[in-house]
CSV table of N, CA, C and O in Angstrom, one decimal:
chain,number,residue,atom,x,y,z
A,437,MET,N,20.2,18.2,45.3
A,437,MET,CA,20.5,18.5,43.9
A,437,MET,C,20.8,17.2,43.1
A,437,MET,O,20.3,17.1,42.0
A,438,LYS,N,21.6,16.4,43.8
A,438,LYS,CA,22.0,15.2,43.0
A,438,LYS,C,20.8,14.3,42.8
A,438,LYS,O,20.7,13.6,41.8
A,439,ARG,N,19.9,14.3,43.9
A,439,ARG,CA,18.7,13.4,43.7
A,439,ARG,C,17.8,13.9,42.6
A,439,ARG,O,17.3,13.1,41.8
A,440,LYS,N,17.7,15.2,42.3
A,440,LYS,CA,16.9,15.8,41.3
A,440,LYS,C,17.5,15.4,40.0
A,440,LYS,O,16.8,15.1,39.0
A,441,LEU,N,18.9,15.6,39.8
A,441,LEU,CA,19.5,15.2,38.6
A,441,LEU,C,19.3,13.8,38.2
A,441,LEU,O,19.1,13.4,37.1
A,442,PHE,N,19.5,12.9,39.4
A,442,PHE,CA,19.3,11.5,39.1
A,442,PHE,C,17.9,11.2,38.6
A,442,PHE,O,17.7,10.3,37.7
A,443,ALA,N,16.9,11.8,39.2
A,443,ALA,CA,15.5,11.6,38.8
A,443,ALA,C,15.2,12.1,37.3
A,443,ALA,O,14.6,11.4,36.6
A,444,LEU,N,15.9,13.2,37.0
A,444,LEU,CA,15.7,13.7,35.7
A,444,LEU,C,16.4,12.8,34.6
A,444,LEU,O,15.9,12.5,33.5
A,445,GLY,N,17.5,12.3,35.0
A,445,GLY,CA,18.2,11.2,34.2
A,445,GLY,C,17.4,10.0,33.9
A,445,GLY,O,17.3,9.5,32.8
A,446,ILE,N,16.8,9.5,35.0
A,446,ILE,CA,16.0,8.3,34.9
A,446,ILE,C,14.8,8.6,34.0
A,446,ILE,O,14.4,7.8,33.1
A,447,ALA,N,14.1,9.7,34.2
A,447,ALA,CA,13.1,10.1,33.3
A,447,ALA,C,13.4,10.2,31.9
A,447,ALA,O,12.7,9.7,31.0
A,448,CYS,N,14.6,10.7,31.6
A,448,CYS,CA,15.0,10.9,30.1
A,448,CYS,C,15.2,9.5,29.6
A,448,CYS,O,14.9,9.2,28.4
A,449,VAL,N,15.9,8.6,30.3
A,449,VAL,CA,16.1,7.3,29.9
A,449,VAL,C,14.8,6.5,29.6
A,449,VAL,O,14.7,5.9,28.6
A,450,LEU,N,13.8,6.7,30.5
A,450,LEU,CA,12.5,6.0,30.3
A,450,LEU,C,11.8,6.6,28.9
A,450,LEU,O,11.2,5.8,28.2
A,451,VAL,N,11.9,7.9,28.8
A,451,VAL,CA,11.2,8.5,27.7
A,451,VAL,C,11.9,8.1,26.4
A,451,VAL,O,11.2,7.7,25.4
A,452,PHE,N,13.2,8.1,26.4
A,452,PHE,CA,13.9,7.6,25.2
A,452,PHE,C,13.7,6.2,24.9
A,452,PHE,O,13.5,5.9,23.7
A,453,SER,N,13.7,5.3,25.9
A,453,SER,CA,13.5,3.9,25.6
A,453,SER,C,12.1,3.6,25.1
A,453,SER,O,12.0,2.7,24.2
A,454,VAL,N,11.0,4.3,25.6
A,454,VAL,CA,9.7,4.1,25.1
A,454,VAL,C,9.6,4.6,23.8
A,454,VAL,O,8.9,4.1,22.9
A,455,GLY,N,10.2,5.8,23.5
A,455,GLY,CA,10.1,6.4,22.2
A,455,GLY,C,10.7,5.6,21.1
A,455,GLY,O,10.4,5.7,19.9
A,456,THR,N,11.8,4.8,21.4
A,456,THR,CA,12.5,4.1,20.3
A,456,THR,C,12.0,2.7,20.2
A,456,THR,O,12.4,2.0,19.3
A,457,THR,N,11.2,2.1,21.1
A,457,THR,CA,10.9,0.7,21.0
A,457,THR,C,9.8,0.6,19.9
A,457,THR,O,9.6,-0.5,19.3
A,458,GLY,N,8.9,1.5,19.7
A,458,GLY,CA,7.9,1.5,18.7
A,458,GLY,C,6.7,0.7,19.0
A,458,GLY,O,6.7,0.0,20.0
A,459,CYS,N,5.7,0.7,18.2
A,459,CYS,CA,4.5,-0.1,18.5
A,459,CYS,C,4.2,-0.9,17.2
A,459,CYS,O,4.5,-0.4,16.1
A,460,LYS,N,3.5,-2.0,17.3
A,460,LYS,CA,3.1,-2.7,16.2
A,460,LYS,C,1.7,-2.7,16.1
A,460,LYS,O,0.8,-3.0,17.0
A,461,LYS,N,1.2,-2.2,14.9
A,461,LYS,CA,-0.3,-2.2,14.6
A,461,LYS,C,-0.7,-3.5,14.0
A,461,LYS,O,-0.2,-4.0,13.1
A,462,SER,N,-1.8,-4.0,14.6
A,462,SER,CA,-2.4,-5.2,14.1
A,462,SER,C,-3.3,-4.9,12.9
A,462,SER,O,-4.2,-4.0,13.0
A,463,ASP,N,-3.2,-5.7,11.9
A,463,ASP,CA,-4.1,-5.5,10.7
A,463,ASP,C,-4.7,-6.8,10.3
A,463,ASP,O,-4.0,-7.7,9.7
A,464,ASN,N,-6.0,-7.1,10.6
A,464,ASN,CA,-6.6,-8.3,10.4
A,464,ASN,C,-6.9,-8.5,8.9
A,464,ASN,O,-7.0,-9.7,8.5
A,465,GLU,N,-6.9,-7.5,8.1
A,465,GLU,CA,-7.3,-7.6,6.7
A,465,GLU,C,-6.1,-8.0,5.8
A,465,GLU,O,-6.2,-8.6,4.8
A,466,GLY,N,-4.9,-7.5,6.3
A,466,GLY,CA,-3.8,-7.8,5.4
A,466,GLY,C,-2.6,-8.4,6.1
A,466,GLY,O,-2.6,-8.6,7.2
A,467,LYS,N,-1.5,-8.6,5.3
A,467,LYS,CA,-0.3,-9.2,5.7
A,467,LYS,C,0.8,-8.3,5.3
A,467,LYS,O,1.0,-8.1,4.0
A,468,LYS,N,1.7,-7.8,6.2
A,468,LYS,CA,2.8,-7.0,5.7
A,468,LYS,C,4.0,-7.9,5.2
A,468,LYS,O,4.2,-9.0,5.7
A,469,VAL,N,4.6,-7.3,4.2
A,469,VAL,CA,5.8,-8.0,3.7
A,469,VAL,C,6.9,-8.0,4.7
A,469,VAL,O,7.2,-6.8,5.1
A,470,THR,N,7.5,-9.0,5.0
A,470,THR,CA,8.5,-9.1,6.0
A,470,THR,C,9.9,-9.6,5.6
A,470,THR,O,10.6,-10.1,6.3
A,471,SER,N,10.2,-9.3,4.4
A,471,SER,CA,11.6,-9.8,3.8
A,471,SER,C,12.6,-8.9,4.5
A,471,SER,O,12.3,-7.8,4.9
A,472,GLU,N,13.8,-9.3,4.4
A,472,GLU,CA,15.0,-8.4,4.9
A,472,GLU,C,15.0,-7.2,4.2
A,472,GLU,O,15.3,-6.1,4.8
A,473,SER,N,14.8,-7.1,2.9
A,473,SER,CA,14.9,-5.9,2.1
A,473,SER,C,13.7,-5.0,2.5
A,473,SER,O,13.8,-3.8,2.4
A,474,ALA,N,12.6,-5.5,2.8
A,474,ALA,CA,11.4,-4.7,3.2
A,474,ALA,C,11.7,-3.9,4.4
A,474,ALA,O,11.2,-2.8,4.7
A,475,LYS,N,12.4,-4.6,5.4
A,475,LYS,CA,12.8,-4.0,6.7
A,475,LYS,C,13.7,-2.7,6.4
A,475,LYS,O,13.6,-1.8,7.2
A,476,LYS,N,14.5,-2.7,5.4
A,476,LYS,CA,15.4,-1.6,5.0
A,476,LYS,C,14.7,-0.5,4.3
A,476,LYS,O,15.2,0.6,4.1
A,477,SER,N,13.5,-0.8,3.7
A,477,SER,CA,12.8,0.2,2.9
A,477,SER,C,11.8,1.0,3.7
A,477,SER,O,11.4,0.7,4.7
A,478,ASN,N,11.5,2.1,3.1
A,478,ASN,CA,10.4,3.0,3.6
A,478,ASN,C,9.0,2.6,3.2
A,478,ASN,O,8.1,3.2,3.6
A,479,VAL,N,8.9,1.8,2.3
A,479,VAL,CA,7.7,1.3,1.7
A,479,VAL,C,7.2,0.1,2.5
A,479,VAL,O,7.8,-0.9,2.6
A,480,ASN,N,5.9,0.2,3.0
A,480,ASN,CA,5.3,-1.0,3.6
A,480,ASN,C,4.1,-1.4,2.7
A,480,ASN,O,3.2,-0.6,2.4
A,481,ILE,N,4.3,-2.6,2.1
A,481,ILE,CA,3.3,-3.1,1.2
A,481,ILE,C,2.3,-4.0,2.0
A,481,ILE,O,2.8,-5.0,2.5
A,482,VAL,N,1.0,-3.6,2.1
A,482,VAL,CA,0.1,-4.5,2.8
A,482,VAL,C,-0.8,-5.1,1.7
A,482,VAL,O,-1.3,-4.5,0.8
A,483,LYS,N,-0.8,-6.5,1.8
A,483,LYS,CA,-1.5,-7.2,0.8
A,483,LYS,C,-2.9,-7.5,1.3
A,483,LYS,O,-3.1,-8.1,2.3
A,484,ARG,N,-3.9,-6.9,0.6
A,484,ARG,CA,-5.3,-7.0,1.0
A,484,ARG,C,-6.2,-6.5,0.0
A,484,ARG,O,-5.8,-5.8,-1.0
A,485,VAL,N,-7.5,-6.8,0.2
A,485,VAL,CA,-8.5,-6.2,-0.7
A,485,VAL,C,-8.8,-4.7,-0.2
A,485,VAL,O,-9.1,-4.5,1.0
A,486,TYR,N,-8.8,-3.8,-1.1
A,486,TYR,CA,-9.1,-2.4,-0.8
A,486,TYR,C,-10.5,-2.0,-1.0
A,486,TYR,O,-11.0,-1.2,-0.3
A,487,LYS,N,-11.1,-2.5,-2.2
A,487,LYS,CA,-12.4,-1.9,-2.6
A,487,LYS,C,-13.2,-3.1,-3.0
A,487,LYS,O,-12.7,-4.1,-3.6
A,488,GLU,N,-14.5,-3.0,-2.7
A,488,GLU,CA,-15.5,-4.0,-3.2
A,488,GLU,C,-15.8,-3.6,-4.6
A,488,GLU,O,-16.0,-2.4,-4.9
A,489,PHE,N,-15.9,-4.5,-5.5
A,489,PHE,CA,-16.3,-4.2,-6.9
A,489,PHE,C,-17.1,-5.3,-7.5
A,489,PHE,O,-17.2,-6.4,-6.9
A,490,LYS,N,-17.9,-5.1,-8.6
A,490,LYS,CA,-18.7,-6.1,-9.2
A,490,LYS,C,-18.7,-6.0,-10.7
A,490,LYS,O,-18.4,-4.9,-11.3
A,491,GLU,N,-19.0,-7.0,-11.4
A,491,GLU,CA,-19.1,-7.0,-12.8
A,491,GLU,C,-20.6,-6.9,-13.2
A,491,GLU,O,-21.5,-7.6,-12.6
A,492,ASP,N,-21.0,-6.1,-14.1
A,492,ASP,CA,-22.3,-5.9,-14.4
A,492,ASP,C,-22.8,-6.8,-15.6
A,492,ASP,O,-21.9,-7.6,-16.1
A,493,GLU,N,-24.0,-6.8,-16.0
A,493,GLU,CA,-24.5,-7.7,-17.0
A,493,GLU,C,-24.0,-7.5,-18.4
A,493,GLU,O,-23.9,-8.4,-19.2
A,494,MET,N,-23.3,-6.4,-18.6
A,494,MET,CA,-22.6,-6.1,-19.9
A,494,MET,C,-21.1,-6.4,-19.9
A,494,MET,O,-20.4,-6.2,-20.9
A,495,GLY,N,-20.6,-7.0,-18.8
A,495,GLY,CA,-19.2,-7.3,-18.7
A,495,GLY,C,-18.3,-6.1,-18.2
A,495,GLY,O,-17.1,-6.3,-18.3
A,496,LEU,N,-18.9,-5.1,-17.8
A,496,LEU,CA,-18.1,-3.9,-17.3
A,496,LEU,C,-18.0,-4.1,-15.8
A,496,LEU,O,-18.7,-4.8,-15.1
A,497,TRP,N,-17.0,-3.4,-15.3
A,497,TRP,CA,-16.7,-3.5,-13.8
A,497,TRP,C,-17.1,-2.2,-13.1
A,497,TRP,O,-16.9,-1.1,-13.7
A,498,GLU,N,-17.7,-2.2,-12.0
A,498,GLU,CA,-18.2,-1.1,-11.2
A,498,GLU,C,-17.6,-1.1,-9.9
A,498,GLU,O,-17.6,-2.1,-9.2
A,499,CYS,N,-17.2,0.1,-9.4
A,499,CYS,CA,-16.6,0.4,-8.1
A,499,CYS,C,-16.6,1.9,-7.8
A,499,CYS,O,-16.3,2.7,-8.7
A,500,ASP,N,-17.1,2.2,-6.6
A,500,ASP,CA,-17.1,3.6,-6.2
A,500,ASP,C,-17.7,4.6,-7.2
A,500,ASP,O,-17.3,5.7,-7.3
A,501,GLY,N,-18.8,4.1,-7.9
A,501,GLY,CA,-19.5,5.1,-8.8
A,501,GLY,C,-18.9,5.2,-10.1
A,501,GLY,O,-19.4,5.9,-11.0
A,502,PHE,N,-17.8,4.5,-10.4
A,502,PHE,CA,-17.1,4.6,-11.7
A,502,PHE,C,-17.3,3.2,-12.4
A,502,PHE,O,-17.5,2.2,-11.8
A,503,THR,N,-17.3,3.2,-13.8
A,503,THR,CA,-17.3,2.0,-14.5
A,503,THR,C,-16.1,1.8,-15.3
A,503,THR,O,-15.5,2.9,-15.9
A,504,TYR,N,-15.6,0.6,-15.4
A,504,TYR,CA,-14.4,0.3,-15.9
A,504,TYR,C,-14.6,-0.8,-17.0
A,504,TYR,O,-15.3,-1.6,-16.8
A,505,GLN,N,-13.7,-0.7,-18.1
A,505,GLN,CA,-13.8,-1.7,-19.2
A,505,GLN,C,-13.1,-3.0,-18.9
A,505,GLN,O,-13.4,-4.1,-19.3
A,506,TYR,N,-12.0,-2.9,-18.1
A,506,TYR,CA,-11.1,-4.0,-17.9
A,506,TYR,C,-10.8,-4.3,-16.4
A,506,TYR,O,-10.7,-3.3,-15.6
A,507,LYS,N,-10.6,-5.6,-16.2
A,507,LYS,CA,-10.1,-5.9,-14.8
A,507,LYS,C,-8.8,-6.5,-15.2
A,507,LYS,O,-8.7,-7.6,-15.8
A,508,LYS,N,-7.6,-6.0,-14.6
A,508,LYS,CA,-6.3,-6.5,-14.9
A,508,LYS,C,-5.6,-6.9,-13.6
A,508,LYS,O,-5.7,-6.2,-12.7
A,509,GLU,N,-4.8,-8.0,-13.7
A,509,GLU,CA,-4.0,-8.4,-12.6
A,509,GLU,C,-2.5,-8.1,-13.2
A,509,GLU,O,-2.1,-8.8,-14.1
A,510,LEU,N,-1.9,-7.1,-12.6
A,510,LEU,CA,-0.6,-6.7,-12.9
A,510,LEU,C,0.4,-7.2,-11.9
A,510,LEU,O,0.4,-6.7,-10.8
A,511,THR,N,1.3,-8.1,-12.4
A,511,THR,CA,2.3,-8.6,-11.5
A,511,THR,C,3.7,-8.1,-11.8
A,511,THR,O,4.1,-8.0,-13.0
A,512,GLY,N,4.5,-7.9,-10.7
A,512,GLY,CA,5.8,-7.4,-10.9
A,512,GLY,C,6.6,-7.4,-9.6
A,512,GLY,O,6.0,-7.9,-8.6
A,513,VAL,N,7.8,-7.1,-9.7
A,513,VAL,CA,8.6,-7.1,-8.4
A,513,VAL,C,8.8,-5.6,-7.9
A,513,VAL,O,9.1,-4.7,-8.6
A,514,SER,N,8.4,-5.4,-6.6
A,514,SER,CA,8.6,-4.1,-6.0
A,514,SER,C,10.1,-3.8,-6.0
A,514,SER,O,10.9,-4.5,-5.5
A,515,PRO,N,10.4,-2.6,-6.5
A,515,PRO,CA,11.8,-2.2,-6.5
A,515,PRO,C,12.4,-2.0,-5.1
A,515,PRO,O,13.6,-2.0,-4.9
A,516,ASP,N,11.5,-1.7,-4.2
A,516,ASP,CA,11.9,-1.3,-2.8
A,516,ASP,C,12.0,-2.6,-1.9
A,516,ASP,O,12.8,-2.6,-0.9
A,517,THR,N,11.4,-3.7,-2.2
A,517,THR,CA,11.4,-4.9,-1.4
A,517,THR,C,11.8,-6.1,-2.0
A,517,THR,O,12.1,-7.1,-1.4
A,518,ASP,N,11.9,-6.1,-3.3
A,518,ASP,CA,12.3,-7.3,-4.1
A,518,ASP,C,11.3,-8.4,-3.9
A,518,ASP,O,11.6,-9.6,-4.1
A,519,GLU,N,10.1,-8.1,-3.5
A,519,GLU,CA,9.0,-9.1,-3.4
A,519,GLU,C,8.0,-9.0,-4.6
A,519,GLU,O,7.8,-7.9,-5.1
A,520,GLU,N,7.6,-10.2,-5.1
A,520,GLU,CA,6.6,-10.2,-6.2
A,520,GLU,C,5.2,-9.8,-5.6
A,520,GLU,O,4.8,-10.4,-4.7
A,521,ILE,N,4.6,-8.9,-6.3
A,521,ILE,CA,3.3,-8.5,-5.8
A,521,ILE,C,2.4,-8.4,-7.1
A,521,ILE,O,2.9,-8.2,-8.2
A,522,THR,N,1.1,-8.5,-6.8
A,522,THR,CA,0.1,-8.4,-7.9
A,522,THR,C,-0.9,-7.3,-7.6
A,522,THR,O,-1.5,-7.4,-6.4
A,523,PHE,N,-1.1,-6.3,-8.4
A,523,PHE,CA,-2.1,-5.3,-8.3
A,523,PHE,C,-3.4,-5.7,-9.1
A,523,PHE,O,-3.2,-6.0,-10.3
A,524,VAL,N,-4.5,-5.9,-8.4
A,524,VAL,CA,-5.8,-6.2,-9.2
A,524,VAL,C,-6.3,-4.8,-9.5
A,524,VAL,O,-6.7,-4.0,-8.4
A,525,THR,N,-6.5,-4.5,-10.7
A,525,THR,CA,-6.9,-3.1,-11.0
A,525,THR,C,-8.2,-3.1,-11.9
A,525,THR,O,-8.3,-4.0,-12.7
A,526,LEU,N,-8.9,-2.1,-11.8
A,526,LEU,CA,-10.0,-1.8,-12.8
A,526,LEU,C,-9.6,-0.7,-13.5
A,526,LEU,O,-9.2,0.3,-12.9
A,527,THR,N,-9.7,-0.8,-14.8
A,527,THR,CA,-9.1,0.4,-15.6
A,527,THR,C,-9.9,0.5,-16.9
A,527,THR,O,-10.5,-0.4,-17.4
A,528,ASN,N,-9.8,1.7,-17.4
A,528,ASN,CA,-10.3,2.0,-18.8
A,528,ASN,C,-9.1,2.2,-19.7
A,528,ASN,O,-9.3,2.5,-20.9
A,529,ASP,N,-7.9,2.1,-19.2
A,529,ASP,CA,-6.6,2.3,-20.0
A,529,ASP,C,-6.0,0.9,-20.2
A,529,ASP,O,-5.5,0.3,-19.2
A,530,ASP,N,-6.2,0.3,-21.4
A,530,ASP,CA,-5.7,-1.0,-21.6
A,530,ASP,C,-4.2,-1.2,-21.6
A,530,ASP,O,-3.6,-2.2,-21.4
A,531,SER,N,-3.5,0.0,-21.7
A,531,SER,CA,-2.1,0.0,-21.7
A,531,SER,C,-1.4,0.2,-20.3
A,531,SER,O,-0.2,0.3,-20.2
A,532,VAL,N,-2.2,0.2,-19.3
A,532,VAL,CA,-1.6,0.5,-17.9
A,532,VAL,C,-0.7,-0.6,-17.5
A,532,VAL,O,-0.9,-1.8,-17.9
A,533,THR,N,0.4,-0.3,-16.9
A,533,THR,CA,1.4,-1.2,-16.5
A,533,THR,C,1.6,-1.3,-15.0
A,533,THR,O,1.2,-0.5,-14.2
A,534,PHE,N,2.3,-2.4,-14.6
A,534,PHE,CA,2.6,-2.6,-13.2
A,534,PHE,C,3.4,-1.4,-12.7
A,534,PHE,O,3.2,-0.8,-11.7
A,535,GLU,N,4.4,-0.9,-13.5
A,535,GLU,CA,5.3,0.2,-13.1
A,535,GLU,C,4.4,1.5,-12.9
A,535,GLU,O,4.7,2.2,-11.9
A,536,LYS,N,3.5,1.8,-13.7
A,536,LYS,CA,2.7,3.0,-13.5
A,536,LYS,C,1.9,2.9,-12.3
A,536,LYS,O,1.8,3.8,-11.5
A,537,VAL,N,1.3,1.7,-12.0
A,537,VAL,CA,0.5,1.5,-10.8
A,537,VAL,C,1.3,1.6,-9.6
A,537,VAL,O,0.9,2.3,-8.6
A,538,TYR,N,2.4,1.0,-9.6
A,538,TYR,CA,3.3,1.0,-8.4
A,538,TYR,C,3.7,2.5,-8.1
A,538,TYR,O,3.7,2.9,-7.0
A,539,LYS,N,4.2,3.2,-9.2
A,539,LYS,CA,4.6,4.5,-9.0
A,539,LYS,C,3.5,5.4,-8.4
A,539,LYS,O,3.6,6.3,-7.6
A,540,SER,N,2.3,5.2,-8.9
A,540,SER,CA,1.1,5.9,-8.5
A,540,SER,C,0.8,5.7,-7.0
A,540,SER,O,0.4,6.6,-6.3
A,541,MET,N,1.0,4.5,-6.6
A,541,MET,CA,0.6,4.1,-5.2
A,541,MET,C,1.7,4.6,-4.2
A,541,MET,O,1.4,5.0,-3.1
A,542,TYR,N,3.0,4.5,-4.6
A,542,TYR,CA,4.0,4.8,-3.6
A,542,TYR,C,4.9,6.0,-3.8
A,542,TYR,O,5.7,6.3,-3.0
A,543,SER,N,4.6,6.7,-4.9
A,543,SER,CA,5.4,8.0,-5.1
A,543,SER,C,4.8,9.1,-4.2
A,543,SER,O,3.6,9.2,-4.0
A,544,SER,N,5.6,10.0,-3.8
A,544,SER,CA,5.2,11.1,-3.1
A,544,SER,C,4.8,12.3,-3.9
A,544,SER,O,4.2,13.3,-3.5
A,545,SER,N,5.0,12.2,-5.3
A,545,SER,CA,4.7,13.2,-6.3
A,545,SER,C,3.2,13.1,-6.7
A,545,SER,O,2.8,12.0,-7.1
A,546,ALA,N,2.5,14.2,-6.6
A,546,ALA,CA,1.1,14.2,-7.1
A,546,ALA,C,0.9,13.9,-8.6
A,546,ALA,O,0.0,13.4,-9.1
A,547,GLU,N,2.0,14.2,-9.3
A,547,GLU,CA,2.0,14.0,-10.8
A,547,GLU,C,2.1,12.6,-11.1
A,547,GLU,O,1.6,12.2,-12.2
A,548,ASP,N,2.5,11.7,-10.2
A,548,ASP,CA,2.5,10.3,-10.5
A,548,ASP,C,1.2,9.5,-10.3
A,548,ASP,O,1.0,8.4,-10.6
A,549,ARG,N,0.3,10.2,-9.6
A,549,ARG,CA,-1.0,9.6,-9.3
A,549,ARG,C,-1.9,9.3,-10.5
A,549,ARG,O,-2.0,10.1,-11.4
A,550,LEU,N,-2.5,8.2,-10.5
A,550,LEU,CA,-3.4,7.8,-11.6
A,550,LEU,C,-4.8,8.3,-11.1
A,550,LEU,O,-5.2,8.2,-9.9
A,551,ASP,N,-5.6,8.7,-12.1
A,551,ASP,CA,-7.0,9.2,-11.9
A,551,ASP,C,-7.8,8.0,-11.6
A,551,ASP,O,-7.9,7.0,-12.3
A,552,ASP,N,-8.6,8.0,-10.5
A,552,ASP,CA,-9.5,6.8,-10.0
A,552,ASP,C,-10.5,6.6,-11.1
A,552,ASP,O,-11.0,5.4,-11.2
A,553,SER,N,-10.9,7.6,-11.9
A,553,SER,CA,-11.9,7.3,-12.8
A,553,SER,C,-11.4,6.5,-14.0
A,553,SER,O,-12.1,5.9,-14.8
A,554,MET,N,-10.1,6.4,-14.1
A,554,MET,CA,-9.4,5.8,-15.3
A,554,MET,C,-8.8,4.4,-14.8
A,554,MET,O,-8.9,3.4,-15.4
A,555,THR,N,-8.2,4.4,-13.6
A,555,THR,CA,-7.5,3.1,-13.0
A,555,THR,C,-7.6,3.2,-11.5
A,555,THR,O,-7.2,4.2,-10.9
A,556,LEU,N,-8.1,2.1,-11.0
A,556,LEU,CA,-8.3,1.9,-9.6
A,556,LEU,C,-7.8,0.7,-9.1
A,556,LEU,O,-8.1,-0.4,-9.6
A,557,VAL,N,-6.9,0.7,-8.1
A,557,VAL,CA,-6.4,-0.6,-7.5
A,557,VAL,C,-7.5,-1.1,-6.4
A,557,VAL,O,-7.9,-0.4,-5.6
A,558,VAL,N,-7.9,-2.3,-6.7
A,558,VAL,CA,-8.9,-2.8,-5.8
A,558,VAL,C,-8.4,-3.9,-4.8
A,558,VAL,O,-9.0,-4.2,-3.9
A,559,GLU,N,-7.3,-4.5,-5.1
A,559,GLU,CA,-6.7,-5.5,-4.3
A,559,GLU,C,-5.1,-5.6,-4.6
A,559,GLU,O,-4.6,-5.4,-5.7
A,560,ILE,N,-4.4,-5.9,-3.5
A,560,ILE,CA,-3.0,-6.2,-3.7
A,560,ILE,C,-2.8,-7.6,-3.2
A,560,ILE,O,-3.2,-8.0,-2.1
A,561,LYS,N,-2.2,-8.5,-4.0
A,561,LYS,CA,-1.9,-10.0,-3.7
A,561,LYS,C,-0.4,-10.1,-3.4
A,561,LYS,O,0.4,-9.5,-4.1
């Protein structure tokens, strides 16, 4: 009986230690923010190109079947990580702000999402 309890205890320790060590996913396209504040946050900001886009002969921007009037680089500080980041966006809304885009990308509320036909993030720097 003691031998079975000992084996069960060892099994529990192994399962617990494997479950809490975690795994690291490699991402060749991007670089995760690794500041001290980012480690405390639930938000992982991966800096990379998300979408391929092009400028047409009329100076409009095309991506994923949508056409946009503006290409904007919106720079600001992430409230969760205190890191400066830049969103490269294609948009038809000239008044779009860093705060609106950040909230759209990282909020859990569907109401905060921006419509892809109006504003689309194509890169994070």
